[in-house]
Amino acid sequence: MSHKYHAFVCVQSRPPGHPRGCCTSKGGGQAMFDQMMQRFQQGMLWEKGVSLAQASCLGFCGNGPLMVVYPEGVWYQPTQPADFDEIVQSHFIEGKVVERLRVQPGK
């Protein structure tokens, strides 16, 4: 099966006080991935052509917590469980970017 979307969630964890910080310390990281995985399993998204993977540092630590969706290269900053539901429904099922959660990394 080919995939329509590939979603990568930053699970980088650095020690407190690290100059770059990390997505985990900003309320994301592994907890964000676990919540997103739950949404994927509930919606059987693999069967709909969506893959989800953990990523190490995505390079824009100041914008965290982050996830990126390819092939479009859409960056999201989900911060609460309802955000995941919205991304799943809107982007992965309906094919519409969730503009209110979209970020431009590095800006």
mmCIF file with all atom_site columns, C-alpha atoms in Angstrom:
data_model
loop_
_atom_site.group_PDB
_atom_site.id
_atom_site.type_symbol
_atom_site.label_atom_id
_atom_site.label_alt_id
_atom_site.label_comp_id
_atom_site.label_asym_id
_atom_site.label_entity_id
_atom_site.label_seq_id
_atom_site.pdbx_PDB_ins_code
_atom_site.Cartn_x
_atom_site.Cartn_y
_atom_site.Cartn_z
_atom_site.occupancy
_atom_site.B_iso_or_equiv
_atom_site.pdbx_formal_charge
_atom_site.auth_seq_id
_atom_site.auth_comp_id
_atom_site.auth_asym_id
_atom_site.auth_atom_id
_atom_site.pdbx_PDB_model_num
ATOM 1   C CA . MET A 1 1   ? 0.000   0.000  0.000  1.00 0.00 ? 1   MET A CA 1
ATOM 2   C CA . SER A 1 2   ? 1.301   3.435  -0.809 1.00 0.00 ? 2   SER A CA 1
ATOM 3   C CA . HIS A 1 3   ? 0.768   6.208  1.671  1.00 0.00 ? 3   HIS A CA 1
ATOM 4   C CA . LYS A 1 4   ? -0.980  9.475  0.953  1.00 0.00 ? 4   LYS A CA 1
ATOM 5   C CA . TYR A 1 5   ? 0.448   11.225 4.027  1.00 0.00 ? 5   TYR A CA 1
ATOM 6   C CA . HIS A 1 6   ? 3.497   10.713 6.223  1.00 0.00 ? 6   HIS A CA 1
ATOM 7   C CA . ALA A 1 7   ? 3.329   12.456 9.613  1.00 0.00 ? 7   ALA A CA 1
ATOM 8   C CA . PHE A 1 8   ? 6.415   12.882 11.792 1.00 0.00 ? 8   PHE A CA 1
ATOM 9   C CA . VAL A 1 9   ? 6.130   13.925 15.447 1.00 0.00 ? 9   VAL A CA 1
ATOM 10  C CA . CYS A 1 10  ? 9.156   15.278 17.304 1.00 0.00 ? 10  CYS A CA 1
ATOM 11  C CA . VAL A 1 11  ? 9.934   13.224 20.413 1.00 0.00 ? 11  VAL A CA 1
ATOM 12  C CA . GLN A 1 12  ? 13.300  14.877 21.123 1.00 0.00 ? 12  GLN A CA 1
ATOM 13  C CA . SER A 1 13  ? 14.101  15.156 24.819 1.00 0.00 ? 13  SER A CA 1
ATOM 14  C CA . ARG A 1 14  ? 16.971  17.258 26.126 1.00 0.00 ? 14  ARG A CA 1
ATOM 15  C CA . PRO A 1 15  ? 18.048  18.032 29.690 1.00 0.00 ? 15  PRO A CA 1
ATOM 16  C CA . PRO A 1 16  ? 16.440  21.019 31.437 1.00 0.00 ? 16  PRO A CA 1
ATOM 17  C CA . GLY A 1 17  ? 18.230  24.253 30.627 1.00 0.00 ? 17  GLY A CA 1
ATOM 18  C CA . HIS A 1 18  ? 19.565  23.056 27.272 1.00 0.00 ? 18  HIS A CA 1
ATOM 19  C CA . PRO A 1 19  ? 19.987  26.146 25.053 1.00 0.00 ? 19  PRO A CA 1
ATOM 20  C CA . ARG A 1 20  ? 17.884  24.699 22.205 1.00 0.00 ? 20  ARG A CA 1
ATOM 21  C CA . GLY A 1 21  ? 15.150  23.346 24.442 1.00 0.00 ? 21  GLY A CA 1
ATOM 22  C CA . CYS A 1 22  ? 13.043  20.522 23.075 1.00 0.00 ? 22  CYS A CA 1
ATOM 23  C CA . CYS A 1 23  ? 9.503   19.682 22.035 1.00 0.00 ? 23  CYS A CA 1
ATOM 24  C CA . THR A 1 24  ? 9.057   17.417 25.062 1.00 0.00 ? 24  THR A CA 1
ATOM 25  C CA . SER A 1 25  ? 9.738   20.254 27.510 1.00 0.00 ? 25  SER A CA 1
ATOM 26  C CA . LYS A 1 26  ? 7.134   22.396 25.702 1.00 0.00 ? 26  LYS A CA 1
ATOM 27  C CA . GLY A 1 27  ? 4.271   19.990 26.271 1.00 0.00 ? 27  GLY A CA 1
ATOM 28  C CA . GLY A 1 28  ? 4.854   17.755 23.276 1.00 0.00 ? 28  GLY A CA 1
ATOM 29  C CA . GLY A 1 29  ? 7.268   15.015 22.446 1.00 0.00 ? 29  GLY A CA 1
ATOM 30  C CA . GLN A 1 30  ? 6.402   11.497 23.482 1.00 0.00 ? 30  GLN A CA 1
ATOM 31  C CA . ALA A 1 31  ? 3.064   12.450 25.055 1.00 0.00 ? 31  ALA A CA 1
ATOM 32  C CA . MET A 1 32  ? 2.060   14.168 21.816 1.00 0.00 ? 32  MET A CA 1
ATOM 33  C CA . PHE A 1 33  ? 3.088   11.126 19.777 1.00 0.00 ? 33  PHE A CA 1
ATOM 34  C CA . ASP A 1 34  ? 1.160   8.782  22.094 1.00 0.00 ? 34  ASP A CA 1
ATOM 35  C CA . GLN A 1 35  ? -2.003  10.894 21.758 1.00 0.00 ? 35  GLN A CA 1
ATOM 36  C CA . MET A 1 36  ? -1.627  11.033 17.990 1.00 0.00 ? 36  MET A CA 1
ATOM 37  C CA . MET A 1 37  ? -1.040  7.258  17.839 1.00 0.00 ? 37  MET A CA 1
ATOM 38  C CA . GLN A 1 38  ? -4.274  6.734  19.769 1.00 0.00 ? 38  GLN A CA 1
ATOM 39  C CA . ARG A 1 39  ? -6.140  8.826  17.155 1.00 0.00 ? 39  ARG A CA 1
ATOM 40  C CA . PHE A 1 40  ? -4.489  6.820  14.374 1.00 0.00 ? 40  PHE A CA 1
ATOM 41  C CA . GLN A 1 41  ? -5.499  3.505  15.913 1.00 0.00 ? 41  GLN A CA 1
ATOM 42  C CA . GLN A 1 42  ? -9.072  4.633  16.564 1.00 0.00 ? 42  GLN A CA 1
ATOM 43  C CA . GLY A 1 43  ? -9.467  5.824  12.979 1.00 0.00 ? 43  GLY A CA 1
ATOM 44  C CA . MET A 1 44  ? -7.530  2.934  11.392 1.00 0.00 ? 44  MET A CA 1
ATOM 45  C CA . LEU A 1 45  ? -5.612  5.567  9.447  1.00 0.00 ? 45  LEU A CA 1
ATOM 46  C CA . TRP A 1 46  ? -3.014  3.131  8.109  1.00 0.00 ? 46  TRP A CA 1
ATOM 47  C CA . GLU A 1 47  ? -5.808  1.600  6.073  1.00 0.00 ? 47  GLU A CA 1
ATOM 48  C CA . LYS A 1 48  ? -6.565  5.086  4.723  1.00 0.00 ? 48  LYS A CA 1
ATOM 49  C CA . GLY A 1 49  ? -2.973  5.661  3.547  1.00 0.00 ? 49  GLY A CA 1
ATOM 50  C CA . VAL A 1 50  ? -1.589  7.654  6.472  1.00 0.00 ? 50  VAL A CA 1
ATOM 51  C CA . SER A 1 51  ? 1.603   6.763  8.322  1.00 0.00 ? 51  SER A CA 1
ATOM 52  C CA . LEU A 1 52  ? 2.806   8.133  11.660 1.00 0.00 ? 52  LEU A CA 1
ATOM 53  C CA . ALA A 1 53  ? 6.387   8.055  12.884 1.00 0.00 ? 53  ALA A CA 1
ATOM 54  C CA . GLN A 1 54  ? 8.467   9.380  15.741 1.00 0.00 ? 54  GLN A CA 1
ATOM 55  C CA . ALA A 1 55  ? 11.226  11.778 14.776 1.00 0.00 ? 55  ALA A CA 1
ATOM 56  C CA . SER A 1 56  ? 14.227  13.059 16.601 1.00 0.00 ? 56  SER A CA 1
ATOM 57  C CA . CYS A 1 57  ? 14.858  16.788 16.445 1.00 0.00 ? 57  CYS A CA 1
ATOM 58  C CA . LEU A 1 58  ? 13.070  18.397 13.501 1.00 0.00 ? 58  LEU A CA 1
ATOM 59  C CA . GLY A 1 59  ? 15.390  21.410 13.763 1.00 0.00 ? 59  GLY A CA 1
ATOM 60  C CA . PHE A 1 60  ? 13.015  24.173 14.829 1.00 0.00 ? 60  PHE A CA 1
ATOM 61  C CA . CYS A 1 61  ? 13.033  23.753 18.602 1.00 0.00 ? 61  CYS A CA 1
ATOM 62  C CA . GLY A 1 62  ? 11.790  27.282 19.244 1.00 0.00 ? 62  GLY A CA 1
ATOM 63  C CA . ASN A 1 63  ? 8.520   26.447 17.480 1.00 0.00 ? 63  ASN A CA 1
ATOM 64  C CA . GLY A 1 64  ? 7.790   23.219 19.397 1.00 0.00 ? 64  GLY A CA 1
ATOM 65  C CA . PRO A 1 65  ? 5.949   21.050 19.994 1.00 0.00 ? 65  PRO A CA 1
ATOM 66  C CA . LEU A 1 66  ? 5.993   20.150 16.314 1.00 0.00 ? 66  LEU A CA 1
ATOM 67  C CA . MET A 1 67  ? 4.825   17.683 13.740 1.00 0.00 ? 67  MET A CA 1
ATOM 68  C CA . VAL A 1 68  ? 5.319   17.807 9.980  1.00 0.00 ? 68  VAL A CA 1
ATOM 69  C CA . VAL A 1 69  ? 3.155   16.190 7.323  1.00 0.00 ? 69  VAL A CA 1
ATOM 70  C CA . TYR A 1 70  ? 4.500   15.179 3.933  1.00 0.00 ? 70  TYR A CA 1
ATOM 71  C CA . PRO A 1 71  ? 4.282   15.320 0.965  1.00 0.00 ? 71  PRO A CA 1
ATOM 72  C CA . GLU A 1 72  ? 2.982   18.887 1.445  1.00 0.00 ? 72  GLU A CA 1
ATOM 73  C CA . GLY A 1 73  ? 5.542   19.848 4.081  1.00 0.00 ? 73  GLY A CA 1
ATOM 74  C CA . VAL A 1 74  ? 2.867   21.249 6.411  1.00 0.00 ? 74  VAL A CA 1
ATOM 75  C CA . TRP A 1 75  ? 4.142   22.002 9.915  1.00 0.00 ? 75  TRP A CA 1
ATOM 76  C CA . TYR A 1 76  ? 1.737   21.848 12.854 1.00 0.00 ? 76  TYR A CA 1
ATOM 77  C CA . GLN A 1 77  ? 2.002   22.922 16.475 1.00 0.00 ? 77  GLN A CA 1
ATOM 78  C CA . PRO A 1 78  ? -0.700  20.893 18.242 1.00 0.00 ? 78  PRO A CA 1
ATOM 79  C CA . THR A 1 79  ? -0.878  21.629 21.966 1.00 0.00 ? 79  THR A CA 1
ATOM 80  C CA . GLN A 1 80  ? -4.033  19.910 23.218 1.00 0.00 ? 80  GLN A CA 1
ATOM 81  C CA . PRO A 1 81  ? -5.852  16.631 22.534 1.00 0.00 ? 81  PRO A CA 1
ATOM 82  C CA . ALA A 1 82  ? -8.605  18.337 20.491 1.00 0.00 ? 82  ALA A CA 1
ATOM 83  C CA . ASP A 1 83  ? -5.912  19.563 18.077 1.00 0.00 ? 83  ASP A CA 1
ATOM 84  C CA . PHE A 1 84  ? -5.051  15.973 17.163 1.00 0.00 ? 84  PHE A CA 1
ATOM 85  C CA . ASP A 1 85  ? -8.678  15.154 16.431 1.00 0.00 ? 85  ASP A CA 1
ATOM 86  C CA . GLU A 1 86  ? -8.889  18.221 14.211 1.00 0.00 ? 86  GLU A CA 1
ATOM 87  C CA . ILE A 1 87  ? -5.709  17.345 12.288 1.00 0.00 ? 87  ILE A CA 1
ATOM 88  C CA . VAL A 1 88  ? -6.860  13.756 11.792 1.00 0.00 ? 88  VAL A CA 1
ATOM 89  C CA . GLN A 1 89  ? -10.337 14.729 10.615 1.00 0.00 ? 89  GLN A CA 1
ATOM 90  C CA . SER A 1 90  ? -9.457  17.764 8.539  1.00 0.00 ? 90  SER A CA 1
ATOM 91  C CA . HIS A 1 91  ? -6.043  16.967 7.055  1.00 0.00 ? 91  HIS A CA 1
ATOM 92  C CA . PHE A 1 92  ? -5.875  13.174 6.940  1.00 0.00 ? 92  PHE A CA 1
ATOM 93  C CA . ILE A 1 93  ? -9.517  12.370 6.204  1.00 0.00 ? 93  ILE A CA 1
ATOM 94  C CA . GLU A 1 94  ? -10.836 15.477 4.397  1.00 0.00 ? 94  GLU A CA 1
ATOM 95  C CA . GLY A 1 95  ? -7.526  16.632 2.844  1.00 0.00 ? 95  GLY A CA 1
ATOM 96  C CA . LYS A 1 96  ? -7.750  20.181 4.270  1.00 0.00 ? 96  LYS A CA 1
ATOM 97  C CA . VAL A 1 97  ? -4.879  21.852 6.137  1.00 0.00 ? 97  VAL A CA 1
ATOM 98  C CA . VAL A 1 98  ? -5.753  23.087 9.641  1.00 0.00 ? 98  VAL A CA 1
ATOM 99  C CA . GLU A 1 99  ? -4.556  26.669 9.233  1.00 0.00 ? 99  GLU A CA 1
ATOM 100 C CA . ARG A 1 100 ? -5.026  27.675 12.882 1.00 0.00 ? 100 ARG A CA 1
ATOM 101 C CA . LEU A 1 101 ? -2.483  25.026 13.954 1.00 0.00 ? 101 LEU A CA 1
ATOM 102 C CA . ARG A 1 102 ? -0.072  25.584 11.082 1.00 0.00 ? 102 ARG A CA 1
ATOM 103 C CA . VAL A 1 103 ? 3.312   27.173 11.809 1.00 0.00 ? 103 VAL A CA 1
ATOM 104 C CA . GLN A 1 104 ? 6.206   28.375 9.696  1.00 0.00 ? 104 GLN A CA 1
ATOM 105 C CA . PRO A 1 105 ? 9.287   26.915 11.391 1.00 0.00 ? 105 PRO A CA 1
ATOM 106 C CA . GLY A 1 106 ? 12.152  29.254 12.010 1.00 0.00 ? 106 GLY A CA 1
ATOM 107 C CA . LYS A 1 107 ? 10.025  32.388 11.743 1.00 0.00 ? 107 LYS A CA 1
#
